[in-house]
CSV table of C-alpha atoms and ligand atoms in Angstrom, one decimal:
chain,number,residue,atom,x,y,z
A,1,MET,CA,129.7,70.6,108.0
A,2,SER,CA,130.6,69.6,111.6
A,3,LYS,CA,130.9,66.0,112.6
A,4,PRO,CA,127.6,64.5,113.9
A,5,ARG,CA,127.6,64.1,117.7
A,6,ILE,CA,127.3,60.6,119.0
A,7,ILE,CA,125.4,60.7,122.3
A,8,GLN,CA,126.4,57.6,124.1
A,9,ASN,CA,126.8,59.1,127.6
A,10,LEU,CA,125.0,61.6,129.9
A,11,ALA,CA,127.0,64.2,131.7
A,12,LEU,CA,125.7,66.3,134.5
A,13,VAL,CA,127.2,69.7,135.1
A,14,GLY,CA,126.4,72.6,137.4
A,15,PHE,CA,127.3,74.2,140.6
A,16,MET,CA,128.0,72.5,143.9
A,17,GLY,CA,124.9,71.4,145.7
A,18,THR,CA,122.6,71.2,142.6
A,19,GLY,CA,122.2,67.5,143.1
A,20,LYS,CA,124.5,66.1,140.4
A,21,SER,CA,125.6,63.1,142.5
A,22,SER,CA,122.2,62.0,143.8
A,23,VAL,CA,120.4,62.7,140.4
A,24,GLY,CA,123.3,61.0,138.6
A,25,ARG,CA,123.2,57.8,140.6
A,26,ALA,CA,119.4,57.5,140.1
A,27,LEU,CA,119.7,58.2,136.4
A,28,ALA,CA,122.4,55.5,136.0
A,29,GLU,CA,120.2,53.0,137.7
A,30,CYS,CA,117.2,53.9,135.4
A,31,LEU,CA,119.3,53.7,132.3
A,32,ARG,CA,121.4,50.8,133.4
A,33,PHE,CA,124.5,52.8,132.8
A,34,ASP,CA,127.6,53.0,135.0
A,35,PHE,CA,127.9,56.0,137.2
A,36,VAL,CA,131.2,58.0,137.5
A,37,ASP,CA,132.0,61.1,139.4
A,38,THR,CA,135.0,63.1,138.1
A,39,ASP,CA,136.0,64.1,141.7
A,40,ASP,CA,136.2,60.5,142.7
A,41,LEU,CA,138.3,59.7,139.6
A,42,ILE,CA,140.6,62.6,140.4
A,43,GLU,CA,141.0,61.5,144.0
A,44,SER,CA,141.8,58.0,143.0
A,45,ARG,CA,144.3,59.1,140.4
A,46,ALA,CA,146.0,61.6,142.8
A,47,GLY,CA,145.8,59.3,145.8
A,48,LYS,CA,144.5,62.1,148.0
A,49,SER,CA,141.3,64.1,148.7
A,50,ILE,CA,140.2,67.1,146.6
A,51,ALA,CA,140.8,69.2,149.8
A,52,ASP,CA,144.4,68.0,150.0
A,53,ILE,CA,144.9,68.6,146.3
A,54,PHE,CA,143.8,72.2,146.7
A,55,ALA,CA,145.8,72.7,149.9
A,56,GLN,CA,149.0,71.0,148.8
A,57,ASN,CA,149.1,71.5,145.0
A,58,GLY,CA,146.7,74.4,144.4
A,59,GLU,CA,143.6,74.9,142.3
A,60,PRO,CA,145.5,75.0,138.9
A,61,VAL,CA,146.8,71.4,139.4
A,62,PHE,CA,143.2,70.3,140.3
A,63,ARG,CA,141.9,71.9,137.1
A,64,ASP,CA,144.6,70.1,135.0
A,65,LEU,CA,143.5,66.8,136.6
A,66,GLU,CA,139.9,67.6,135.6
A,67,LYS,CA,141.0,68.1,132.0
A,68,MET,CA,142.8,64.8,132.0
A,69,VAL,CA,139.8,63.0,133.4
A,70,VAL,CA,137.5,64.6,130.8
A,71,ALA,CA,139.8,63.4,128.0
A,72,GLU,CA,139.8,59.8,129.4
A,73,LEU,CA,136.0,59.6,129.6
A,74,SER,CA,135.5,60.3,125.9
A,75,THR,CA,136.4,56.7,125.0
A,76,HIS,CA,133.7,55.2,127.2
A,77,THR,CA,130.0,54.4,126.6
A,78,ARG,CA,126.9,54.0,128.7
A,79,LEU,CA,128.1,56.3,131.5
A,80,VAL,CA,126.3,58.8,133.6
A,81,ILE,CA,129.1,61.3,134.4
A,82,SER,CA,128.7,63.6,137.4
A,83,THR,CA,131.2,66.5,137.2
A,84,GLY,CA,132.7,68.8,139.8
A,85,GLY,CA,131.1,72.2,139.9
A,86,GLY,CA,133.9,74.0,138.1
A,87,LEU,CA,134.6,71.5,135.4
A,88,ALA,CA,132.2,72.8,132.8
A,89,ALA,CA,133.2,76.4,133.4
A,90,ASN,CA,135.9,75.7,130.9
A,91,ALA,CA,135.1,75.9,127.2
A,92,GLU,CA,137.4,73.0,126.3
A,93,ASN,CA,136.0,70.6,128.9
A,94,LEU,CA,132.4,71.5,127.8
A,95,ALA,CA,133.2,71.0,124.1
A,96,HIS,CA,134.9,67.7,124.9
A,97,LEU,CA,131.9,66.4,126.9
A,98,LYS,CA,129.5,67.4,124.1
A,99,THR,CA,131.3,65.1,121.6
A,100,HIS,CA,130.0,62.0,123.3
A,101,ALA,CA,127.5,63.0,125.9
A,102,LEU,CA,124.2,64.9,126.3
A,103,VAL,CA,125.3,67.7,128.7
A,104,VAL,CA,122.6,68.5,131.3
A,105,CYS,CA,123.1,71.4,133.7
A,106,LEU,CA,121.4,71.3,137.0
A,107,TRP,CA,120.6,74.8,138.3
A,108,ALA,CA,119.6,76.4,141.6
A,109,SER,CA,119.8,79.8,143.1
A,110,PRO,CA,122.7,80.8,145.4
A,111,GLU,CA,120.5,80.8,148.5
A,112,THR,CA,119.2,77.3,147.7
A,113,ILE,CA,122.8,76.1,147.0
A,114,TRP,CA,124.0,77.5,150.3
A,115,GLU,CA,121.1,75.9,152.2
A,116,ARG,CA,122.1,72.5,150.6
A,117,VAL,CA,125.8,72.7,151.2
A,118,ARG,CA,126.1,74.6,154.5
A,119,MET,CA,126.3,71.6,156.7
A,120,GLN,CA,129.0,69.9,154.5
A,121,GLY,CA,132.5,71.1,155.2
A,122,HIS,CA,134.6,69.4,152.5
A,123,ARG,CA,134.5,72.0,149.7
A,124,PRO,CA,137.7,74.1,149.6
A,125,LEU,CA,136.2,76.9,147.6
A,126,LEU,CA,133.6,77.6,150.3
A,127,LYS,CA,136.2,77.9,153.2
A,128,THR,CA,135.8,81.6,153.2
A,129,PRO,CA,134.3,84.1,155.7
A,130,ASP,CA,131.3,84.7,153.4
A,131,PRO,CA,130.4,81.5,151.5
A,132,LEU,CA,127.1,82.8,150.2
A,133,ALA,CA,128.9,85.8,148.6
A,134,LYS,CA,131.4,83.4,147.1
A,135,ILE,CA,128.7,81.2,145.7
A,136,ARG,CA,127.0,84.3,144.1
A,137,GLU,CA,130.3,85.4,142.6
A,138,LEU,CA,131.3,82.0,141.2
A,139,LEU,CA,127.8,81.2,139.9
A,140,ALA,CA,127.8,84.6,138.0
A,141,LEU,CA,131.2,83.8,136.5
A,142,ARG,CA,130.1,80.3,135.5
A,143,GLU,CA,126.6,81.0,134.3
A,144,PRO,CA,127.6,81.7,130.7
A,145,PHE,CA,129.3,78.3,130.5
A,146,TYR,CA,126.6,76.4,132.2
A,147,LYS,CA,124.0,78.0,129.8
A,148,GLN,CA,125.8,76.4,126.9
A,149,SER,CA,124.7,72.9,128.1
A,150,ASP,CA,122.3,71.0,125.9
A,151,VAL,CA,119.6,71.0,128.7
A,152,LEU,CA,119.2,73.3,131.6
A,153,VAL,CA,117.1,72.0,134.5
A,154,ASN,CA,116.0,74.1,137.4
A,155,THR,CA,116.1,72.0,140.5
A,156,GLU,CA,114.4,74.5,142.8
A,157,ARG,CA,111.4,73.0,144.5
A,158,ARG,CA,111.8,69.8,142.6
A,159,SER,CA,112.5,66.4,144.1
A,160,VAL,CA,115.4,64.2,142.9
A,161,LYS,CA,112.8,61.9,141.4
A,162,GLU,CA,111.2,64.8,139.4
A,163,VAL,CA,114.5,66.0,138.1
A,164,VAL,CA,115.5,62.4,137.1
A,165,GLN,CA,112.2,62.0,135.2
A,166,HIS,CA,112.8,65.3,133.4
A,167,VAL,CA,116.4,64.4,132.4
A,168,LEU,CA,115.4,60.9,131.3
A,169,HIS,CA,112.8,62.4,129.0
A,170,GLN,CA,115.4,64.8,127.5
A,171,PHE,CA,117.9,62.0,127.1
A,172,HIS,CA,115.4,59.7,125.3
A,173,SER,CA,114.4,62.5,122.9
A,174,ALA,CA,118.0,63.3,122.2
A,175,HIS,CA,118.5,59.7,121.2
A,176,ALA,CA,115.3,59.5,119.2
A,177,HIS,CA,116.4,62.6,117.1
A,178,ARG,CA,119.9,61.4,116.4
B,1,LIG,C1,134.3,72.6,142.8
B,1,LIG,C2,133.2,71.7,143.1
B,1,LIG,C3,133.5,70.4,143.8
B,1,LIG,C4,134.9,69.9,143.5
B,1,LIG,C5,135.9,71.0,144.0
B,1,LIG,C6,135.7,72.3,143.1
B,1,LIG,C7,134.0,73.9,142.1
B,1,LIG,O1,132.6,69.5,143.2
B,1,LIG,O2,135.1,69.6,142.2
B,1,LIG,O3,135.7,71.2,145.3
B,1,LIG,O4,134.9,74.5,141.6
B,1,LIG,O5,132.8,74.3,142.2
B,1,LIG,P1,131.0,69.4,143.6
B,1,LIG,O6,130.3,70.3,142.6
B,1,LIG,O7,130.6,68.0,143.4
B,1,LIG,O8,130.8,69.9,145.0
């Protein structure tokens, strides 16, 4: 029999622009948990921005830093963890998160994602001639991983508040059924 999971944290996964940071901050406030963002942790560990890590060290180094941060977080409790869009597209990271957190994936269509991120210029993976095509391609590759989350929440035509209410409900019922 597998070891019972101890859900003491809440992790938000999903593509860029699905609202992980804004939903995560609001959830942390409601639950009186601390909020952490894996990209912020990586930037402070590396002493440089995500864009600089990609440009100077390359994506594989960034992905190793993500794995390191995931391992560190497993010893913490009462956290809402917002993850970078590619973090959960790795079976090991996803499995690690599930040992201590309810993993909730925020979902949106490529077109909605592009509408939400097009005015922001800081994402290295979208610095390409056809960002919408890139979003479609990456989302299709990542979908099988995202779908292994405990809860999948469609954020299309839903306000941050509505998404937060829905996730809170799921988190409370996961606690109740432990
Ligand atoms: C990435 C998403 C970004 C950041 C990095 C790579 C990805 O995070 O981790 O630019 O691979 O999708 P957000 O999802 O917070 O934008």
